[in-house]
Amino acid sequence: MLEIKNLKKTFNNGTQALDGVFLDVKEGEFVALLGPSGSGKTTLLRSINGLEKIDQGTILFDDDKIDNNSLSEVRKKTGMIFQEFNLINNLSAINNVLTGILNSETSIKSLFYFFTKDQKIQALKALDTVGLLNKAYDRVDQLSGGQRQRVGIARAIIKKPKLLLADEPVSSLDPKSAELILSLLKKINVEHKITIICNLHQIDLATKYSNRIIGLLDGKINFNEESKKINKKMIQSIYN
Ligand SMILES: Nc1ncnc2c1ncn2[C@@H]1O[C@H](COP(=O)(O)OP(=O)(O)OP(=O)(O)O)[C@@H](O)[C@H]1O
Ligand SMILES: [Mg+2]
């Protein structure tokens, strides 16, 4: 579903974040991206949903080239979750989830007035999927980190994306909550047939939950291997 060819990105300050990335992702895969800080993981994810403008190369999403013309279609098919959750603190869980169906043209006013009954049911279903139906009307700043990330996941899946991009979704969580979030992502991957690309710093979690691990170093792919075939040498090649 994704074909990335010779992707290059240099920021205005001269930093080359991506230096010729080639990557294919098939529908239904759970791909983990590993790499040291600064290796380009976030930039790669942001390039896929058009948050970062690329300099060179192409990204095909369902055989369509990602460019300005296709961007709104790509965003409809893509959900994103973040390390710091990026929720609106003074809103309830359900209202945060509902923001997942807003697009940039919709005014913030719709948040309070224009959601239909059907949309609210969809939001409650998404919260049920992440096991948080009982917290639907709690303000998210009163939830734990793990619960907040589950709201983040519900917000990402309410629009039924084909692809879910997760940028270090468990880096600010304790080990037990991290396991819970990854098993939830795995469940969504398998049961909802959503393809996942997930940036991680934890090798053990990547090995346990993904089908394939991509090792990124200095904006290039160092290895690309089935998770069960990953060995120490590969890991050392990116972390020295
Ligand atoms: N907006 C920006 N402007 C300039 N340089 C940037 C910008 N965003 C990222 N970079 C640089 O691009 C390189 C890749 O950054 P990126 O955030 O993709 O790395 P990362 O692998 O996600 O790192 P981390 O594990 O710390 O999140 C780094 O050298 C970074 O400093
Ligand atoms: Mg990053």
JSON list of C-alpha atoms in Angstrom, two decimals, residues 30 146 150 153 169-171 173-187 200 202 204-206 208-209:
[
{"chain": "A", "resi": 30, "resn": "PHE", "atom": "CA", "xyz": [2.88, -3.87, 11.53]},
{"chain": "A", "resi": 146, "resn": "GLY", "atom": "CA", "xyz": [-1.62, 5.26, 29.45]},
{"chain": "A", "resi": 150, "resn": "ARG", "atom": "CA", "xyz": [-5.63, 5.22, 24.54]},
{"chain": "A", "resi": 153, "resn": "ILE", "atom": "CA", "xyz": [-5.55, 5.91, 19.62]},
{"chain": "A", "resi": 169, "resn": "PRO", "atom": "CA", "xyz": [3.64, 6.18, 21.25]},
{"chain": "A", "resi": 170, "resn": "VAL", "atom": "CA", "xyz": [5.01, 4.65, 24.46]},
{"chain": "A", "resi": 171, "resn": "SER", "atom": "CA", "xyz": [8.12, 6.70, 25.19]},
{"chain": "A", "resi": 173, "resn": "LEU", "atom": "CA", "xyz": [4.85, 5.60, 29.61]},
{"chain": "A", "resi": 174, "resn": "ASP", "atom": "CA", "xyz": [5.90, 3.05, 32.25]},
{"chain": "A", "resi": 175, "resn": "PRO", "atom": "CA", "xyz": [6.76, -0.46, 30.97]},
{"chain": "A", "resi": 176, "resn": "LYS", "atom": "CA", "xyz": [3.39, -1.97, 31.85]},
{"chain": "A", "resi": 177, "resn": "SER", "atom": "CA", "xyz": [1.38, 0.79, 30.15]},
{"chain": "A", "resi": 178, "resn": "ALA", "atom": "CA", "xyz": [3.73, 0.55, 27.17]},
{"chain": "A", "resi": 179, "resn": "GLU", "atom": "CA", "xyz": [2.95, -3.16, 26.78]},
{"chain": "A", "resi": 180, "resn": "LEU", "atom": "CA", "xyz": [-0.75, -2.42, 27.02]},
{"chain": "A", "resi": 181, "resn": "ILE", "atom": "CA", "xyz": [-0.61, 0.26, 24.33]},
{"chain": "A", "resi": 182, "resn": "LEU", "atom": "CA", "xyz": [1.37, -1.97, 21.98]},
{"chain": "A", "resi": 183, "resn": "SER", "atom": "CA", "xyz": [-0.92, -4.94, 22.47]},
{"chain": "A", "resi": 184, "resn": "LEU", "atom": "CA", "xyz": [-3.81, -2.61, 21.74]},
{"chain": "A", "resi": 185, "resn": "LEU", "atom": "CA", "xyz": [-2.11, -1.44, 18.54]},
{"chain": "A", "resi": 186, "resn": "LYS", "atom": "CA", "xyz": [-1.52, -5.07, 17.60]},
{"chain": "A", "resi": 187, "resn": "LYS", "atom": "CA", "xyz": [-5.21, -5.84, 18.19]},
{"chain": "A", "resi": 200, "resn": "LEU", "atom": "CA", "xyz": [10.05, 2.92, 18.80]},
{"chain": "A", "resi": 202, "resn": "GLN", "atom": "CA", "xyz": [12.44, -0.23, 22.74]},
{"chain": "A", "resi": 204, "resn": "ASP", "atom": "CA", "xyz": [12.13, -5.75, 22.87]},
{"chain": "A", "resi": 205, "resn": "LEU", "atom": "CA", "xyz": [8.74, -4.21, 22.14]},
{"chain": "A", "resi": 206, "resn": "ALA", "atom": "CA", "xyz": [9.53, -3.87, 18.44]},
{"chain": "A", "resi": 208, "resn": "LYS", "atom": "CA", "xyz": [7.47, -8.69, 20.20]},
{"chain": "A", "resi": 209, "resn": "TYR", "atom": "CA", "xyz": [4.74, -6.76, 18.39]}
]
